[in-house]
Amino acid sequence: MKNFTYRLCQSDEIDAITDLFFSSREELCLPDRTAAEKVSQLLFAKGQVTGGFFESKLLGALGYFLGEPKYDFSNKDVLYLYVGAILPSYRLTRLFHHGLLFTLQRYQGTAVTQLRLQAEKANPYTNKLYGRFAHPIAEEKSPRGVSVITYGGSIEEAIAYLSRGKRLRPKPQTPQQYYVEHRIRPSVPPHNWNL
């Protein structure tokens, strides 16, 4: 397995990011390189891009905003994943998984507490993946006219899943509550324990 590195991309890397988005034009429904360039410019104007690298070669990028575009970026407690692309030969690696974890950990413990992601309704793989650490909150049409499901959840829950592969589970407040919720009988000594 290769050792990928992750970092925030700088504005002088816009051409490499545009090339990466354009290489995924079919998945991202980008008609030409100009459209990919507009996406990159929007990300650097209103958001940020996390890049996944191997030996200084850009293999994947996650573009996100603080705040949702439909609210004109006013809800700054939300990290909105806008676009993601990975070179085809690296799509079955953990590049997206670790890139998203890297991005979320940057905001852990800050005023940014919520995560929003969109998946095409017709894409079962992405819906299943997002459903593991977020919950469907809306079904709508994307700007391209495609039916999408918007997922939302807490950054802490997503980090817990991405770090260990499990959902963050609330702990019972008292042992009595645990017994009632799970219908477990308290420990009873065996009838012959004094013999």
Short mmCIF file of C-alpha atoms in Angstrom, two decimals:
data_model
loop_
_atom_site.label_atom_id
_atom_site.label_comp_id
_atom_site.label_asym_id
_atom_site.label_seq_id
_atom_site.Cartn_x
_atom_site.Cartn_y
_atom_site.Cartn_z
CA MET A 1 0.00 0.00 0.00
CA LYS A 2 1.29 3.42 -0.90
CA ASN A 3 1.79 6.15 1.66
CA PHE A 4 -0.41 9.04 0.64
CA THR A 5 0.01 12.52 2.09
CA TYR A 6 -2.71 15.11 2.52
CA ARG A 7 -2.60 18.87 2.71
CA LEU A 8 -4.53 21.99 1.79
CA CYS A 9 -3.89 22.99 -1.80
CA GLN A 10 -2.67 26.48 -2.63
CA SER A 11 -3.99 28.78 -5.35
CA ASP A 12 -0.90 28.17 -7.50
CA GLU A 13 -2.06 24.52 -7.85
CA ILE A 14 -5.33 25.47 -9.56
CA ASP A 15 -4.21 24.07 -12.93
CA ALA A 16 -3.42 20.64 -11.42
CA ILE A 17 -6.78 20.59 -9.62
CA THR A 18 -8.60 21.64 -12.80
CA ASP A 19 -6.84 18.82 -14.71
CA LEU A 20 -7.88 16.34 -12.03
CA PHE A 21 -11.53 17.47 -12.16
CA PHE A 22 -11.44 17.36 -15.97
CA SER A 23 -10.05 13.80 -15.88
CA SER A 24 -13.24 12.87 -13.96
CA ARG A 25 -15.51 14.92 -16.23
CA GLU A 26 -17.95 12.05 -16.89
CA GLU A 27 -18.55 11.36 -13.18
CA LEU A 28 -18.72 15.08 -12.38
CA CYS A 29 -20.85 15.86 -15.50
CA LEU A 30 -18.46 18.56 -16.70
CA PRO A 31 -18.91 19.33 -20.41
CA ASP A 32 -15.46 20.81 -20.98
CA ARG A 33 -12.26 22.02 -19.32
CA THR A 34 -13.72 25.52 -18.90
CA ALA A 35 -16.42 24.09 -16.60
CA ALA A 36 -13.76 22.27 -14.55
CA GLU A 37 -11.81 25.52 -14.32
CA LYS A 38 -14.91 27.36 -13.04
CA VAL A 39 -15.36 24.75 -10.31
CA SER A 40 -11.72 25.16 -9.24
CA GLN A 41 -12.00 28.96 -9.23
CA LEU A 42 -15.17 28.83 -7.12
CA LEU A 43 -13.46 26.56 -4.61
CA PHE A 44 -10.52 28.92 -4.18
CA ALA A 45 -12.81 31.97 -4.02
CA LYS A 46 -15.33 30.59 -1.49
CA GLY A 47 -13.83 27.40 -0.04
CA GLN A 48 -10.78 25.19 0.17
CA VAL A 49 -9.35 22.06 -1.44
CA THR A 50 -7.71 19.13 0.32
CA GLY A 51 -5.31 17.29 -1.94
CA GLY A 52 -4.18 13.67 -1.70
CA PHE A 53 -0.63 13.19 -2.97
CA PHE A 54 1.86 10.44 -3.62
CA GLU A 55 5.43 11.63 -4.19
CA SER A 56 4.18 15.19 -4.89
CA LYS A 57 1.74 14.00 -7.59
CA LEU A 58 -1.88 15.07 -7.05
CA LEU A 59 -4.05 11.94 -7.09
CA GLY A 60 -7.27 13.18 -5.53
CA ALA A 61 -8.96 16.36 -4.35
CA LEU A 62 -11.87 17.23 -2.07
CA GLY A 63 -13.34 20.69 -2.49
CA TYR A 64 -15.51 22.06 0.30
CA PHE A 65 -17.09 25.20 1.69
CA LEU A 66 -17.78 26.44 5.19
CA GLY A 67 -21.48 27.06 4.83
CA GLU A 68 -23.93 25.76 2.26
CA PRO A 69 -24.18 27.44 -1.17
CA LYS A 70 -28.00 27.49 -1.02
CA TYR A 71 -27.78 29.65 2.13
CA ASP A 72 -25.11 31.88 0.55
CA PHE A 73 -22.49 30.32 2.87
CA SER A 74 -24.06 31.97 5.94
CA ASN A 75 -24.30 28.81 8.11
CA LYS A 76 -20.60 28.62 8.97
CA ASP A 77 -21.10 25.70 11.39
CA VAL A 78 -21.53 23.39 8.36
CA LEU A 79 -18.72 21.88 6.30
CA TYR A 80 -20.26 21.28 2.87
CA LEU A 81 -18.39 18.79 0.69
CA TYR A 82 -18.88 20.24 -2.79
CA VAL A 83 -16.83 18.05 -5.11
CA GLY A 84 -14.41 15.15 -4.98
CA ALA A 85 -12.31 13.52 -7.68
CA ILE A 86 -9.72 10.74 -7.71
CA LEU A 87 -7.62 9.54 -10.63
CA PRO A 88 -9.20 6.33 -12.01
CA SER A 89 -6.27 4.06 -11.10
CA TYR A 90 -6.51 5.11 -7.41
CA ARG A 91 -10.29 4.89 -6.90
CA LEU A 92 -10.25 1.59 -5.02
CA THR A 93 -7.71 2.83 -2.49
CA ARG A 94 -8.44 4.56 0.83
CA LEU A 95 -7.59 7.96 -0.67
CA PHE A 96 -11.09 9.43 -0.26
CA HIS A 97 -11.55 7.90 3.19
CA HIS A 98 -8.32 9.33 4.60
CA GLY A 99 -8.65 12.63 2.73
CA LEU A 100 -12.08 13.22 4.25
CA LEU A 101 -10.78 12.25 7.70
CA PHE A 102 -7.86 14.68 7.31
CA THR A 103 -10.29 17.46 6.33
CA LEU A 104 -12.72 16.81 9.19
CA GLN A 105 -9.97 16.59 11.81
CA ARG A 106 -8.88 20.13 10.88
CA TYR A 107 -12.25 21.36 12.16
CA GLN A 108 -12.62 19.09 15.18
CA GLY A 109 -13.24 21.14 18.30
CA THR A 110 -14.08 24.34 16.36
CA ALA A 111 -17.38 26.09 15.67
CA VAL A 112 -17.80 23.83 12.60
CA THR A 113 -19.86 20.94 13.94
CA GLN A 114 -21.97 19.68 11.03
CA LEU A 115 -21.18 17.90 7.76
CA ARG A 116 -23.20 17.91 4.52
CA LEU A 117 -22.58 15.69 1.48
CA GLN A 118 -24.61 14.94 -1.63
CA ALA A 119 -24.84 11.71 -3.57
CA GLU A 120 -26.72 11.01 -6.78
CA LYS A 121 -29.84 9.04 -5.96
CA ALA A 122 -28.94 6.48 -8.65
CA ASN A 123 -25.47 5.80 -7.15
CA PRO A 124 -25.87 2.98 -4.57
CA TYR A 125 -22.16 2.83 -3.66
CA THR A 126 -21.89 6.49 -2.63
CA ASN A 127 -25.24 6.42 -0.83
CA LYS A 128 -24.18 3.38 1.17
CA LEU A 129 -20.83 4.97 2.03
CA TYR A 130 -22.33 8.28 3.17
CA GLY A 131 -25.08 6.46 5.07
CA ARG A 132 -22.45 4.90 7.31
CA PHE A 133 -21.53 8.19 8.97
CA ALA A 134 -24.35 10.60 8.04
CA HIS A 135 -28.12 10.49 7.65
CA PRO A 136 -30.32 11.43 4.68
CA ILE A 137 -31.89 14.83 5.38
CA ALA A 138 -33.24 15.92 1.98
CA GLU A 139 -33.89 14.75 -1.55
CA GLU A 140 -33.61 17.41 -4.23
CA LYS A 141 -32.38 18.25 -7.72
CA SER A 142 -28.78 19.31 -8.24
CA PRO A 143 -27.95 22.37 -10.39
CA ARG A 144 -27.42 19.87 -13.26
CA GLY A 145 -30.99 18.57 -12.81
CA VAL A 146 -29.93 15.22 -11.31
CA SER A 147 -31.80 13.75 -8.33
CA VAL A 148 -29.52 13.81 -5.28
CA ILE A 149 -29.78 12.85 -1.65
CA THR A 150 -28.26 15.28 0.84
CA TYR A 151 -26.70 13.64 3.87
CA GLY A 152 -26.01 15.42 7.12
CA GLY A 153 -24.46 14.56 10.42
CA SER A 154 -22.04 15.65 13.06
CA ILE A 155 -18.36 15.97 12.32
CA GLU A 156 -17.61 14.03 15.51
CA GLU A 157 -19.69 11.05 14.37
CA ALA A 158 -18.05 11.07 10.94
CA ILE A 159 -14.58 11.22 12.50
CA ALA A 160 -15.47 8.34 14.83
CA TYR A 161 -16.57 6.22 11.88
CA LEU A 162 -13.66 7.13 9.62
CA SER A 163 -11.12 6.61 12.44
CA ARG A 164 -12.34 3.22 13.60
CA GLY A 165 -14.91 2.17 11.06
CA LYS A 166 -17.75 2.32 13.58
CA ARG A 167 -20.52 4.75 14.36
CA LEU A 168 -20.29 6.80 17.51
CA ARG A 169 -22.74 5.22 19.91
CA PRO A 170 -24.18 7.07 22.86
CA LYS A 171 -23.32 5.52 26.21
CA PRO A 172 -26.10 4.87 28.72
CA GLN A 173 -26.14 7.32 31.58
CA THR A 174 -26.58 4.73 34.32
CA PRO A 175 -26.28 0.95 34.58
CA GLN A 176 -30.01 0.79 35.36
CA GLN A 177 -30.80 2.58 32.08
CA TYR A 178 -28.59 0.09 30.24
CA TYR A 179 -30.49 -2.85 31.73
CA VAL A 180 -33.85 -1.34 30.84
CA GLU A 181 -32.83 -0.40 27.28
CA HIS A 182 -31.26 -3.74 26.49
CA ARG A 183 -33.47 -5.91 28.69
CA ILE A 184 -30.54 -7.53 30.36
CA ARG A 185 -31.18 -8.97 33.76
CA PRO A 186 -28.83 -7.90 36.52
CA SER A 187 -26.32 -10.51 37.55
CA VAL A 188 -27.92 -13.05 39.90
CA PRO A 189 -25.64 -15.44 41.80
CA PRO A 190 -26.24 -19.12 41.10
CA HIS A 191 -28.51 -20.93 43.56
CA ASN A 192 -25.64 -23.01 44.96
CA TRP A 193 -23.05 -20.26 45.35
CA ASN A 194 -22.71 -20.81 49.16
CA LEU A 195 -21.83 -24.52 48.96
#
